[in-house]
Amino acid sequence: MKLLSVIVPCYNEEQAIPYFYEEIQKTIAVFEKEFPETAFELIFIDDGSRDGTLSALKTLHEKDERVRYVSFSRNFGKEAGIYAGLQYAKGDHAVIMDVDLQDPPALLPDMYRAVTEEGYDSAATRRVTRKGEPPIRSFFARCFYRLINRLSRTEIVDGARDYRIMSRRMVDAILSMREVNRFTKGIYGWIGFETKWFAYENIERVAGETKWSFWKLLLYSIEGIVAFSTTPLALAALLGIFFTFVAFIMIVFIVIRTLVFGDPTSGWPSMVCIIVFIGGIQLFCMGVIGEYLAKAYMETKNRPIYIVKEEA
Ligand code: UDP
Ligand code: MG
């Protein structure tokens, strides 16, 4: 008998949980026909929800022994939820799925076939369109993927979702990356392994609302860049070299001009502009360095990625 662990991070999702449970039952029924030798375990991660998520999970656990849950002491973020789920998963394969049904469970049999019969270590999904998303958000998302793939040697796939099935050895590889600043999309690229991609159209949430504000996404994207690229640090150095060079040319120019035309005291406004400009560049570069320093500081503390309040 093989075991498939389904990991479902939930944050304030009491409305979506019943829909999800109903839908996953249909998928399990399909599996019973197509893969009779595979059993399921459902691991719900309650990421410090403030609504009835935990009690909804307890109810499910009572009526269905395949349902397990882990409840965090506060909101630690989806990345921490995924990590916890992978740690608790006992399966030969594990799949991460959103509770809002934006990750269609109907794809699961095909994804499972890819990792059991076709020799892949992972089958992942990506959205081909961003339909139903604010255009501004799509625009910035595209820019982000273009930027991070320029800056980082790790490949980060545009439109990739967290919906992904993995073999046990891939799960173990992810668990071995114990960093606190977790950018899962980068982690997948970094560990490698053969991945089969499934594309599908964007699906709207079944209930509740998205937990991502524009601001949260922006901060998350900066984390992603810092976690998987040190190019910005090199860019700061390059900027420094560039401006040193410009300054050198200006010095030569001014010395020659003074020798040829004498020195009428002028040029105060241009001087102020240059000082402000260089000051700005310097502060920007310090900010970039500070960002890396902050991350290094957080990592050296070696704090746990999440704290469990209760589990079953
Ligand atoms: N989620 C979580 N912790 C958080 C935010 C989100 O566990 O701090 C879960 C959420 O319950 C959902 C999944 O992550 O199952 C995806 O979140 P959401 O649907 O809000 O993101 P979107 O699909 O809009 O990118
Ligand atoms: Mg969603």
XYZ file of C-alpha atoms in Angstrom, residues 24-273:
250
model
C -11.217 16.112 -2.447
C -13.611 13.250 -1.651
C -14.452 13.094 -5.361
C -10.756 12.933 -6.207
C -10.198 10.211 -3.627
C -13.039 8.250 -5.228
C -11.307 8.554 -8.611
C -8.080 7.324 -7.032
C -9.837 4.322 -5.506
C -10.742 3.252 -9.021
C -7.517 4.161 -10.818
C -4.912 3.569 -8.115
C -6.488 1.112 -5.662
C -3.140 0.563 -3.964
C -2.886 4.219 -2.847
C -4.223 5.532 0.465
C -4.686 9.183 1.418
C -3.846 11.330 4.394
C -5.089 14.930 4.573
C -2.929 17.277 6.617
C -4.498 20.654 7.269
C -2.268 23.410 8.630
C -4.180 26.001 10.595
C -1.873 28.984 10.253
C -3.050 30.881 13.339
C -6.538 31.528 11.982
C -8.822 33.853 13.896
C -12.097 32.403 12.651
C -13.625 28.938 13.016
C -10.986 27.190 10.911
C -9.617 25.106 13.778
C -13.019 23.901 14.953
C -13.960 23.055 11.363
C -10.785 20.972 11.156
C -11.533 19.253 14.470
C -14.981 18.293 13.217
C -13.468 16.816 10.062
C -10.847 14.947 12.113
C -13.553 13.371 14.256
C -15.570 12.087 11.365
C -12.682 11.110 9.074
C -9.575 9.427 10.454
C -7.579 10.327 7.331
C -7.782 13.990 8.349
C -4.992 15.331 10.549
C -4.365 18.914 11.542
C -1.579 21.058 12.923
C -2.493 24.367 14.481
C 0.075 27.154 14.819
C 0.272 29.464 17.825
C -0.023 32.465 15.508
C 0.070 33.297 11.804
C 3.486 32.217 10.490
C 2.691 32.548 6.785
C 1.999 30.026 4.073
C 5.673 29.116 3.599
C 5.901 27.992 7.221
C 2.652 26.087 6.734
C 4.089 24.234 3.759
C 7.227 23.365 5.708
C 5.222 22.040 8.645
C 3.006 20.030 6.308
C 6.018 18.428 4.650
C 7.460 17.589 8.065
C 4.250 15.943 9.230
C 3.626 14.114 5.958
C 4.301 10.393 6.169
C 3.420 9.650 2.559
C 5.537 8.212 -0.232
C 4.375 11.264 -2.136
C 3.157 14.615 -0.887
C 1.065 17.238 -2.628
C 0.491 20.831 -1.576
C -2.919 22.240 -2.343
C -4.722 25.491 -1.510
C -7.964 25.132 0.352
C -9.768 27.685 -1.842
C -9.960 25.227 -4.776
C -7.822 27.447 -6.977
C -5.667 24.342 -7.288
C -8.067 21.950 -9.048
C -7.992 18.525 -7.339
C -9.201 17.072 -10.664
C -5.612 17.391 -11.974
C -4.286 15.188 -9.202
C -4.639 11.761 -10.903
C -2.594 12.937 -13.896
C -0.006 14.524 -11.620
C 0.191 11.346 -9.579
C 0.701 9.300 -12.732
C 3.650 11.527 -13.658
C 5.462 10.804 -10.390
C 4.548 7.125 -10.079
C 4.640 5.859 -13.660
C 6.504 8.399 -15.794
C 9.608 8.658 -13.644
C 9.349 12.317 -12.598
C 10.189 13.406 -9.076
C 7.660 16.146 -9.141
C 4.660 17.363 -11.087
C 3.839 21.019 -10.764
C 1.224 23.392 -12.098
C 1.343 26.799 -13.634
C -1.326 29.236 -14.650
C -1.262 30.152 -18.302
C -3.422 33.213 -17.779
C -3.893 35.562 -14.898
C -7.536 36.115 -15.777
C -9.638 37.474 -12.922
C -6.677 39.197 -11.318
C -6.293 42.998 -11.210
C -4.219 44.023 -14.296
C -1.834 46.070 -12.158
C -1.071 43.017 -10.052
C -0.413 40.894 -13.146
C 1.859 43.571 -14.547
C 4.000 43.741 -11.438
C 4.038 39.965 -11.137
C 5.415 39.699 -14.692
C 8.043 42.340 -13.949
C 9.021 40.481 -10.807
C 9.573 37.181 -12.597
C 11.577 38.827 -15.340
C 13.726 40.630 -12.754
C 14.372 37.690 -10.462
C 15.280 35.415 -13.353
C 17.775 37.990 -14.541
C 19.265 38.355 -11.075
C 19.237 34.769 -9.915
C 20.810 31.662 -11.365
C 18.038 29.582 -9.827
C 15.208 29.247 -12.304
C 11.919 30.609 -11.005
C 8.954 29.781 -13.195
C 6.468 32.549 -13.988
C 2.932 31.649 -12.994
C 4.028 28.556 -11.075
C 1.650 27.752 -8.256
C 2.460 26.024 -5.035
C 0.242 23.150 -6.223
C 2.805 20.412 -6.682
C 3.213 16.717 -6.031
C 6.591 15.432 -4.934
C 8.417 12.194 -4.312
C 9.710 11.365 -0.842
C 13.296 12.189 -1.789
C 12.266 15.603 -3.052
C 10.317 16.249 0.163
C 13.409 15.329 2.156
C 15.523 17.676 0.035
C 13.151 20.546 0.790
C 13.128 19.703 4.488
C 16.907 19.831 4.511
C 16.718 23.529 3.600
C 16.100 24.931 7.034
C 16.240 28.638 6.231
C 13.788 30.919 7.969
C 13.371 33.197 4.970
C 11.535 30.669 2.845
C 10.800 31.373 -0.773
C 9.439 28.023 -1.896
C 9.373 28.818 -5.605
C 13.113 29.385 -5.447
C 13.688 26.340 -3.246
C 12.094 24.086 -5.878
C 14.381 25.492 -8.544
C 17.422 25.234 -6.322
C 17.046 21.572 -5.344
C 16.602 20.519 -8.961
C 14.947 17.183 -9.878
C 12.895 16.487 -12.970
C 9.534 18.276 -12.967
C 6.580 17.769 -15.259
C 4.504 20.909 -15.781
C 0.743 21.084 -16.064
C -0.809 24.292 -17.307
C -4.310 25.441 -16.554
C -6.475 28.543 -16.670
C -6.736 30.657 -13.559
C -9.668 29.665 -11.360
C -11.431 32.046 -8.991
C -11.575 31.341 -5.286
C -14.558 29.249 -4.155
C -15.193 31.235 -0.941
C -13.520 33.713 1.380
C -10.957 36.151 0.090
C -7.287 36.303 -0.839
C -4.786 36.830 1.981
C -2.363 38.718 -0.213
C -2.399 42.472 -0.388
C -0.276 44.317 -2.896
C 2.068 45.412 -0.125
C 2.512 41.863 1.194
C 3.311 40.656 -2.321
C 5.869 43.421 -2.792
C 7.684 42.525 0.438
C 7.507 38.854 -0.487
C 9.082 39.552 -3.865
C 11.973 41.405 -2.217
C 12.452 38.420 0.101
C 12.529 36.167 -2.917
C 15.229 38.196 -4.611
C 17.354 38.453 -1.472
C 16.957 34.740 -0.777
C 18.032 33.561 -4.214
C 20.386 36.161 -5.552
C 23.312 38.210 -4.346
C 23.454 40.132 -7.628
C 22.048 43.338 -6.054
C 25.175 43.466 -3.878
C 27.356 43.230 -6.954
C 25.218 45.903 -8.613
C 25.928 48.215 -5.679
C 29.648 47.695 -6.249
C 29.233 48.288 -9.995
C 27.382 51.538 -9.319
C 30.278 52.593 -7.099
C 32.818 51.836 -9.823
C 30.740 53.663 -12.407
C 30.451 56.845 -10.354
C 34.127 56.789 -9.417
C 34.870 56.723 -13.134
C 32.452 59.590 -13.837
C 33.993 61.589 -10.985
C 37.472 61.012 -12.409
C 36.444 62.356 -15.813
C 34.816 65.362 -14.174
C 38.001 66.114 -12.200
C 40.102 66.008 -15.349
C 37.572 68.235 -17.120
C 37.488 70.812 -14.311
C 41.267 70.943 -13.879
C 41.770 71.548 -17.600
C 38.948 74.088 -17.743
C 40.430 76.007 -14.773
C 43.882 76.001 -16.333
C 42.569 77.253 -19.663
C 39.804 79.679 -18.593
C 40.766 80.594 -15.007
C 38.427 80.040 -12.028
C 35.303 82.218 -11.886
C 33.461 81.033 -8.703
C 30.342 79.461 -10.081
C 28.713 76.069 -10.269
C 27.045 76.033 -6.875
C 23.696 74.627 -8.121
C 25.367 71.854 -10.100
C 27.437 70.991 -7.028
C 24.342 70.631 -4.861
C 22.672 68.449 -7.498
